[in-house]
XYZ file of C-alpha atoms in Angstrom:
603
model
C 46.595 61.403 153.607
C 43.159 61.734 151.537
C 44.861 64.613 149.379
C 48.003 64.953 148.700
C 49.306 68.654 150.271
C 53.240 68.408 147.899
C 52.485 70.664 145.340
C 50.011 72.885 146.663
C 50.264 76.542 146.515
C 50.491 78.188 150.229
C 48.190 80.042 151.531
C 49.198 83.781 153.523
C 48.875 82.632 156.624
C 50.855 78.921 155.937
C 54.219 81.546 153.932
C 57.079 80.525 156.212
C 57.225 82.164 159.367
C 60.885 83.283 160.189
C 62.911 84.574 163.071
C 63.715 88.274 164.112
C 67.149 89.450 162.164
C 66.533 85.796 159.550
C 65.763 86.246 156.210
C 63.348 83.762 154.924
C 64.693 80.611 157.808
C 61.285 78.291 158.345
C 60.690 78.336 161.960
C 57.972 76.202 161.194
C 60.291 73.313 160.579
C 60.614 73.619 164.305
C 57.331 73.542 165.127
C 55.981 70.408 162.841
C 58.668 67.783 164.751
C 56.324 67.531 167.287
C 53.293 66.828 164.465
C 55.701 64.517 162.836
C 56.298 62.976 165.328
C 54.559 59.435 164.846
C 54.728 59.159 169.482
C 52.264 61.787 169.092
C 49.078 60.064 168.300
C 49.958 57.877 171.831
C 47.362 58.251 174.873
C 48.744 59.498 177.574
C 48.485 55.942 179.455
C 50.719 54.376 176.990
C 53.708 56.794 177.373
C 52.776 55.971 181.291
C 53.770 52.410 180.176
C 56.334 53.528 178.277
C 58.339 54.424 181.568
C 57.155 52.065 183.682
C 58.726 49.045 180.799
C 62.182 52.203 180.661
C 62.841 51.162 176.412
C 65.345 54.302 176.302
C 69.074 53.660 177.112
C 69.793 56.055 180.135
C 72.846 57.731 180.609
C 75.200 56.313 183.281
C 76.322 59.341 184.530
C 74.553 59.873 187.504
C 75.356 62.802 189.861
C 74.517 63.782 193.670
C 70.990 66.020 194.124
C 73.055 68.408 195.326
C 75.221 68.919 191.751
C 71.743 68.603 189.772
C 70.095 71.159 191.834
C 72.904 74.012 191.359
C 72.345 72.197 187.827
C 69.363 73.330 187.131
C 69.482 76.863 188.332
C 71.670 77.766 185.831
C 69.766 75.360 183.373
C 66.565 77.678 184.823
C 68.551 80.876 184.082
C 69.479 79.897 179.936
C 66.216 78.932 179.860
C 64.233 82.613 181.254
C 67.807 83.601 178.528
C 66.038 82.229 175.835
C 62.727 83.274 176.071
C 63.063 86.764 175.969
C 65.270 86.783 173.523
C 64.739 85.412 169.515
C 67.611 86.624 168.058
C 70.851 85.251 166.219
C 73.081 85.198 169.288
C 69.837 83.273 171.187
C 69.315 80.607 168.449
C 73.165 79.802 168.456
C 73.298 79.687 171.816
C 70.360 77.270 171.778
C 71.450 74.865 169.533
C 75.323 74.558 171.043
C 74.348 73.756 174.304
C 71.435 71.389 172.790
C 73.888 68.030 173.429
C 73.951 68.600 177.459
C 70.736 70.069 178.194
C 69.178 66.310 176.753
C 72.135 65.179 178.563
C 71.356 67.073 181.624
C 67.353 66.243 181.256
C 68.646 62.611 181.439
C 70.089 63.032 184.737
C 67.426 64.268 185.898
C 64.676 61.199 185.113
C 67.751 59.529 187.051
C 67.315 61.078 189.758
C 63.364 61.713 189.754
C 62.463 57.786 189.411
C 64.186 56.834 192.696
C 62.440 59.394 194.553
C 58.542 60.047 195.739
C 56.839 63.163 193.862
C 57.275 65.598 197.524
C 60.609 64.223 198.096
C 61.111 65.101 194.104
C 60.238 68.706 194.977
C 62.076 69.359 198.259
C 64.800 68.757 196.375
C 64.757 70.085 193.085
C 62.418 72.973 194.129
C 62.297 74.729 190.876
C 61.309 72.129 189.072
C 57.845 72.899 187.696
C 59.998 76.253 186.495
C 62.512 74.585 184.838
C 60.366 71.822 182.670
C 57.743 74.231 182.262
C 60.458 76.969 180.089
C 62.056 73.009 178.466
C 58.029 72.340 177.445
C 57.569 75.773 175.852
C 60.965 76.116 174.447
C 60.724 74.226 170.749
C 64.279 73.900 169.989
C 64.346 71.050 172.727
C 61.277 69.400 172.015
C 62.866 68.882 168.707
C 65.635 67.691 169.531
C 66.859 64.393 168.855
C 65.187 62.964 171.805
C 64.570 65.445 174.541
C 60.686 65.076 174.118
C 60.970 61.912 175.297
C 62.932 62.855 178.211
C 61.073 65.167 179.553
C 57.966 63.569 178.673
C 59.239 60.831 181.405
C 60.413 63.346 183.310
C 56.567 64.318 184.158
C 55.664 61.268 184.472
C 57.379 60.120 186.834
C 56.232 63.289 188.302
C 52.581 61.977 189.241
C 50.977 60.663 192.106
C 48.940 57.564 191.285
C 46.970 57.513 194.710
C 47.296 60.736 195.384
C 46.630 61.722 199.698
C 46.448 65.722 199.464
C 45.230 68.978 197.509
C 48.518 69.988 196.713
C 49.255 66.601 195.033
C 45.780 66.925 192.678
C 47.165 70.050 191.530
C 50.364 68.485 191.089
C 49.163 65.764 188.590
C 46.882 68.201 186.997
C 50.101 70.352 186.159
C 51.949 67.286 184.965
C 48.346 66.405 182.846
C 48.530 69.600 181.031
C 51.520 69.897 180.066
C 51.683 66.436 179.077
C 48.740 67.067 176.912
C 50.822 70.326 175.887
C 53.616 68.113 174.280
C 51.478 65.516 172.836
C 48.702 67.800 171.222
C 48.757 68.788 167.923
C 51.421 72.398 167.353
C 48.303 74.985 167.823
C 48.290 78.153 164.874
C 45.370 80.103 165.620
C 42.688 77.996 164.213
C 40.751 80.477 163.193
C 42.999 81.352 160.225
C 44.268 78.074 159.765
C 40.586 76.061 160.381
C 39.312 77.834 157.349
C 41.450 78.154 154.648
C 42.321 74.107 154.905
C 38.596 73.133 154.768
C 38.699 75.788 151.827
C 40.540 73.508 150.782
C 40.199 69.403 151.040
C 42.317 69.133 153.585
C 41.880 67.864 157.026
C 45.422 69.914 159.959
C 46.185 66.419 160.185
C 47.095 65.682 156.387
C 48.035 69.663 155.830
C 50.729 69.958 157.876
C 53.158 67.364 157.609
C 52.724 68.429 153.141
C 53.358 71.416 154.274
C 56.640 70.332 155.828
C 57.654 68.093 153.124
C 57.518 71.373 151.127
C 59.218 73.697 152.654
C 61.946 71.211 152.842
C 62.072 69.433 148.856
C 61.820 73.859 147.980
C 65.216 74.958 150.595
C 66.655 71.882 148.341
C 66.074 72.894 145.506
C 67.181 76.204 145.859
C 70.614 74.733 146.920
C 71.355 72.343 144.205
C 69.631 75.494 141.696
C 72.421 76.742 143.634
C 75.200 75.125 141.886
C 73.424 74.808 138.232
C 74.242 78.775 138.398
C 77.834 78.434 138.745
C 79.557 81.427 139.284
C 76.360 83.919 138.348
C 76.363 85.269 141.952
C 73.315 87.262 140.898
C 70.979 83.858 141.668
C 73.139 82.183 144.092
C 71.962 81.958 148.313
C 73.733 84.281 150.553
C 76.811 82.617 152.207
C 75.083 84.949 155.405
C 71.429 82.513 154.614
C 73.022 79.097 154.634
C 74.835 80.216 157.693
C 71.642 80.581 158.764
C 69.967 77.472 157.832
C 72.694 75.132 159.092
C 72.366 76.717 161.685
C 68.796 75.784 162.844
C 68.601 72.416 160.916
C 71.264 70.780 164.307
C 68.206 70.171 165.766
C 66.016 68.359 163.189
C 69.104 65.939 161.553
C 67.459 62.899 163.400
C 63.641 64.161 161.394
C 63.476 61.691 158.072
C 61.226 64.494 156.610
C 64.391 66.737 157.132
C 67.023 64.244 155.498
C 66.837 65.899 152.383
C 68.262 69.054 153.574
C 70.787 67.516 155.284
C 71.826 65.755 152.132
C 71.034 68.841 150.125
C 73.626 70.844 152.658
C 76.485 68.420 153.146
C 76.533 68.566 149.439
C 77.276 71.629 148.165
C 79.764 73.845 148.037
C 80.457 78.042 148.169
C 81.675 79.702 145.327
C 85.440 81.339 148.094
C 87.844 79.008 150.611
C 85.894 79.498 153.651
C 82.609 77.407 155.090
C 79.843 78.453 154.447
C 77.963 75.229 156.903
C 77.644 75.797 160.693
C 80.160 74.093 162.856
C 78.251 71.864 164.401
C 76.287 71.379 161.989
C 79.051 68.636 161.185
C 78.954 67.804 164.265
C 75.333 66.602 165.258
C 74.947 64.532 161.675
C 77.778 62.461 161.995
C 77.029 61.700 165.564
C 73.555 60.666 164.568
C 75.256 58.878 161.757
C 77.882 56.706 163.978
C 74.732 56.106 166.443
C 73.146 54.775 163.860
C 69.453 57.469 164.065
C 69.608 58.621 160.274
C 71.864 56.789 157.129
C 73.183 58.324 154.441
C 74.716 57.655 151.104
C 78.265 57.905 150.902
C 78.583 61.020 148.386
C 77.225 62.346 151.340
C 79.768 61.173 154.034
C 82.287 61.378 152.031
C 81.950 65.378 151.778
C 80.603 65.508 156.108
C 84.872 64.424 156.166
C 85.976 66.423 154.259
C 84.300 70.076 154.737
C 84.600 68.317 158.938
C 87.985 66.542 159.290
C 87.550 65.438 163.641
C 83.747 64.054 162.663
C 86.127 62.291 160.747
C 88.402 61.239 163.256
C 85.615 60.777 165.476
C 84.182 58.268 163.180
C 87.789 55.871 163.523
C 87.585 55.986 166.288
C 84.036 54.980 166.922
C 85.878 52.713 164.680
C 88.271 51.796 166.944
C 86.934 51.465 169.819
C 84.477 48.725 168.445
C 87.442 46.631 167.846
C 89.000 46.577 170.739
C 86.165 46.247 172.923
C 86.734 43.609 176.207
C 84.451 41.104 173.106
C 87.291 39.212 170.912
C 84.949 40.203 167.156
C 85.454 37.363 164.763
C 87.440 38.600 161.283
C 83.089 38.371 159.818
C 82.519 40.910 162.821
C 85.107 42.701 161.834
C 84.799 42.723 158.324
C 80.326 43.778 159.104
C 82.078 46.580 161.237
C 84.137 48.468 158.345
C 81.629 48.255 155.662
C 78.939 49.631 158.205
C 81.688 52.178 159.157
C 81.529 53.525 155.227
C 85.020 54.712 156.213
C 85.859 51.909 152.596
C 84.124 53.865 150.243
C 85.012 57.821 151.433
C 88.301 56.286 151.749
C 88.463 56.887 147.615
C 89.220 59.786 147.986
C 93.117 60.325 148.342
C 92.168 62.560 150.684
C 90.313 60.559 153.417
C 92.636 57.832 152.361
C 95.542 59.105 153.576
C 94.330 60.142 157.198
C 92.720 57.030 158.215
C 95.577 55.201 156.892
C 97.720 57.859 159.814
C 95.624 56.702 162.283
C 95.285 52.854 161.850
C 99.603 53.360 161.631
C 99.345 55.306 164.897
C 96.363 52.717 166.470
C 98.615 50.103 165.792
C 101.625 51.064 167.457
C 99.287 52.399 170.827
C 98.270 49.142 170.606
C 100.904 47.327 170.451
C 99.510 45.808 166.700
C 96.141 44.371 168.327
C 95.167 41.696 165.866
C 91.476 42.767 165.883
C 93.370 46.316 164.589
C 95.270 44.820 161.924
C 91.764 42.575 160.830
C 90.579 46.064 159.440
C 93.221 47.574 158.163
C 94.198 44.695 156.383
C 89.974 44.502 154.914
C 89.843 48.103 153.558
C 90.623 48.100 150.344
C 93.916 49.909 149.328
C 94.945 51.753 146.840
C 98.618 51.774 145.431
C 98.931 54.856 144.402
C 97.619 56.145 148.122
C 100.941 55.329 149.546
C 103.295 57.647 148.109
C 106.800 57.395 151.257
C 106.237 53.100 149.098
C 108.663 52.622 146.654
C 106.027 52.046 143.757
C 107.646 49.217 142.280
C 106.909 47.333 146.174
C 103.310 48.965 146.655
C 102.335 47.551 142.547
C 103.208 44.137 143.626
C 101.389 43.617 146.992
C 98.388 45.032 145.290
C 98.027 42.876 143.263
C 96.639 40.474 146.087
C 96.844 36.299 146.080
C 93.719 36.329 144.337
C 94.262 37.886 141.655
C 96.600 35.466 140.480
C 96.946 31.727 139.262
C 98.565 29.814 142.388
C 100.795 28.337 140.802
C 102.446 32.067 140.475
C 102.714 32.310 144.171
C 105.778 31.931 145.114
C 107.909 33.640 141.775
C 105.426 36.657 142.992
C 106.429 36.530 147.081
C 110.085 35.985 145.571
C 109.760 39.406 143.874
C 107.896 41.010 146.794
C 110.554 39.627 149.882
C 113.824 41.303 147.201
C 111.604 44.546 147.148
C 110.510 44.645 150.260
C 114.380 43.894 151.431
C 115.877 46.377 149.124
C 113.857 49.642 150.911
C 114.566 47.785 154.645
C 118.192 47.750 154.172
C 119.112 50.905 151.762
C 117.240 53.580 153.694
C 119.571 56.077 155.007
C 120.326 56.151 158.872
C 118.049 58.516 160.835
C 115.009 58.213 157.817
C 111.701 58.747 158.717
C 109.613 55.803 159.327
C 111.890 53.206 158.796
C 111.949 49.776 159.186
C 108.647 50.684 161.036
C 107.164 52.355 157.640
C 107.696 49.238 155.052
C 106.761 47.131 157.680
C 103.091 49.025 158.288
C 103.263 49.238 154.390
C 103.539 45.616 154.065
C 100.593 44.073 156.990
C 98.517 46.148 154.435
C 98.760 43.765 152.463
C 99.137 40.409 155.308
C 97.757 37.979 153.255
C 100.735 37.440 151.320
C 101.935 36.296 154.800
C 99.752 33.532 154.843
C 100.338 32.424 151.694
C 104.448 32.629 152.195
C 104.302 30.105 155.222
C 101.514 27.614 152.865
C 104.488 28.209 149.853
C 107.560 26.970 152.130
C 105.101 23.656 153.577
C 103.905 22.870 150.733
C 106.947 23.053 148.666
C 109.128 20.057 147.592
C 112.624 22.912 147.061
C 114.946 23.547 149.648
C 112.910 26.002 151.459
C 114.284 29.952 149.508
C 116.050 32.138 151.435
C 113.793 34.838 150.922
C 109.942 33.841 151.316
C 112.325 33.031 155.241
C 114.053 36.273 154.790
C 109.819 37.943 153.922
C 108.024 36.118 157.540
C 110.931 36.302 159.661
C 110.709 40.431 158.878
C 106.916 40.898 158.956
C 106.787 39.226 162.381
C 109.723 40.925 163.875
C 110.166 43.622 161.782
C 111.473 45.713 165.029
C 114.505 43.166 164.914
C 117.795 43.910 163.739
C 119.562 42.285 160.718
C 121.871 40.206 163.165
C 118.392 39.343 164.741
C 116.510 38.395 161.724
C 119.511 36.113 159.570
C 119.341 33.840 163.223
C 115.237 33.825 163.370
C 116.091 32.595 159.679
C 118.227 29.924 160.209
C 116.020 28.873 163.186
C 112.600 28.893 160.943
C 114.591 26.957 157.796
C 115.571 23.884 160.771
C 112.359 23.570 161.424
C 110.716 23.302 157.931
C 113.686 20.821 157.364
C 112.291 19.022 159.891
C 108.466 19.684 159.486
C 108.945 18.148 156.506
C 110.741 14.873 157.563
C 107.701 14.329 159.660
C 104.994 15.356 156.883
C 107.088 11.858 155.289
C 106.565 10.161 158.273
C 104.696 6.838 158.698
C 103.144 7.874 162.711
C 103.500 11.437 163.806
C 103.656 12.649 167.470
C 102.124 15.328 168.556
C 105.436 14.732 171.507
C 107.354 15.756 167.709
C 105.917 18.440 167.282
C 105.853 19.617 170.809
C 109.449 19.112 170.922
C 109.917 21.731 167.694
C 107.794 24.195 169.494
C 110.256 24.406 172.171
C 112.942 26.829 172.890
C 116.127 25.144 173.851
C 118.498 26.751 176.799
C 121.044 27.388 174.356
C 119.295 28.568 171.031
C 117.293 30.792 172.605
C 114.517 32.178 170.475
C 113.303 35.823 169.817
C 109.434 36.351 170.533
C 108.628 37.393 166.801
C 110.828 33.889 165.984
C 108.544 31.885 168.108
C 105.125 33.299 166.510
C 107.079 32.195 163.641
C 107.228 28.484 164.115
C 104.095 29.180 165.900
C 102.887 29.824 162.549
C 104.275 27.238 160.330
C 102.989 24.293 162.950
C 99.745 25.553 162.660
C 100.153 25.156 158.822
C 100.403 22.140 159.118
C 98.824 20.189 161.050
C 96.165 21.319 158.675
C 98.322 20.763 155.463
C 99.932 17.121 156.684
C 98.516 14.701 155.857
C 97.807 13.721 159.136
C 97.713 16.209 161.610
C 94.092 15.277 161.917
C 95.786 12.505 164.282
C 97.005 14.522 166.620
C 95.712 18.031 166.032
C 94.093 18.354 169.840
C 96.567 16.977 170.910
C 99.559 19.938 170.161
C 97.008 21.792 171.031
C 97.406 21.126 174.278
C 101.620 22.489 174.374
C 100.822 24.817 171.634
C 98.693 26.971 173.194
C 99.303 26.796 176.783
C 97.047 30.496 177.868
C 95.053 32.381 177.304
C 96.552 34.878 175.499
C 98.369 32.154 173.454
C 95.066 30.424 172.578
C 93.697 33.912 171.067
C 96.250 34.126 168.657
C 95.560 30.910 167.349
C 91.926 32.091 167.000
C 93.038 34.738 165.164
C 94.560 32.238 162.531
C 92.104 29.855 161.892
C 89.011 32.350 161.292
C 91.960 34.476 159.353
C 92.614 31.487 157.112
C 89.014 30.020 156.677
C 88.377 33.523 155.793
C 91.157 33.736 153.237
C 90.485 30.516 151.921
C 86.617 31.130 150.853
C 87.995 34.573 149.634
C 90.315 32.685 147.191
C 88.101 29.388 147.367
C 90.823 27.277 148.211
C 91.726 24.997 150.937
C 90.701 21.492 150.703
C 87.435 19.930 152.294
C 89.796 18.051 154.820
C 91.833 20.892 155.992
C 89.091 23.248 155.596
C 86.797 20.985 158.225
C 88.892 20.580 160.375
C 89.878 23.985 160.669
C 86.694 24.899 161.158
C 86.585 22.381 163.760
C 89.177 23.521 165.318
C 87.719 26.560 166.011
C 84.766 25.064 167.229
C 86.223 24.154 169.874
C 89.125 26.697 171.253
C 85.867 29.088 171.285
C 84.359 26.928 173.681
C 87.544 26.816 175.162
C 87.517 30.894 176.376
């Protein structure tokens, strides 16, 4: 800008325009969207080139032309109604339908790009009326990426080599609408010109500065309301707040309006009723999840506390990433969780309780999907936020291994196992949640299970029954006491044999294979099989001669794709935990990394 326009006094013609019946609402915010969009300065040729490149991710919701033709009639009637009235009701109806109308425009573009202009006009005889009214509606042009889609629709109607006067007239009409969209938003030049010239500003400098000035004024007014406290005479009226939030729905992705969006999110009225329009929360949340805007943690936390459907949508969006067809590494899962801002927002107890309950339901619905379990363990857990668990158990679990000297791990594990067993076996018959509730608490701190397996294999003393019960419960919380006792006996037998093999001069894969297989006379439950597989893998990483037979052992330990994925998850989680603890000798660490790389190359 040649001169700053941020603090200048506004002459009367430039005072904020208002909607009829809406006090002091800046309609000019809608008009400035085109002025502040840098793409408006590009030429028509650039836009035509952009259409051919088609960088915009198009919708896959293709429809038959007959359905689109009927949809055209519906939206044409809507547009006509919006043009004929400018009331609170029409403003609300317009903002409410903006996402659906943008999706309709995407579908129209899909149809337009596949046909020649003549065929298009035959299939959609009202397309010219519809696009004309669309280009004249500032709400639509200001919303998200609707402006770009409209331009691409228009460019699809151009005949590069018109063969008739009708095609030439169509080209002329299209260019007229494109020029209307891409040109500067037109105020009355006779009024604007003299004032801006006297002030020493060019219109290109004045209008963006005016927009920022208006946003700053509204933000300042909202923040002063907080300082006024109970002084209701100086507070913004709830009706005005509701109207302001409604008008901001199509503007949430505009960078210059982000301070206003943040101020609205952190603004709270004095009464119990919500003072902001619900659709504003939905629009902000969707833009945040799609990475179209960036918000501070305080604003996001306020958004999710004030609009629980937005919090639920954010958690479901994370689940969709976690359980996608592509298997994600633990570091990638950690990035997903961190970028979601859910751990930061979960510092608020109400957010933590809701997110935690959704994770519990997701684990039940997905049969304990490893990705969901990993994401749960990556979230920072607060012991004070587990009201249904014994306080002493939550306390000892939340003191993670990295916070204790290694010499104290065995003692801590025995204490955890004792308190966990008491919580599981002393529950009243038919109590809510049962053993699964205790297991879900333990699942938050799953790193203790890996430490327990290492302690069993690296200790010279007899396998402590407390650690055997701990691992048996972790892998099979649904098993009864009798089956769990059987699992403990089978795991102890494998442990004793592994200790014998660790001191053997010749370690063979056949010995390990015999331990990994279930005999007909002594069948193993699925939980026991998974527990013994964990013990065998841990043994191979830590045994002095484990690296000599590990690849041969993998042939029988991971015979199927699912088991291979389980082994990959174990190795990935082990390396991640070692990095966090700063432990893991160079030998076991190097072996685990090499084996992980080889297995990933196979799947």
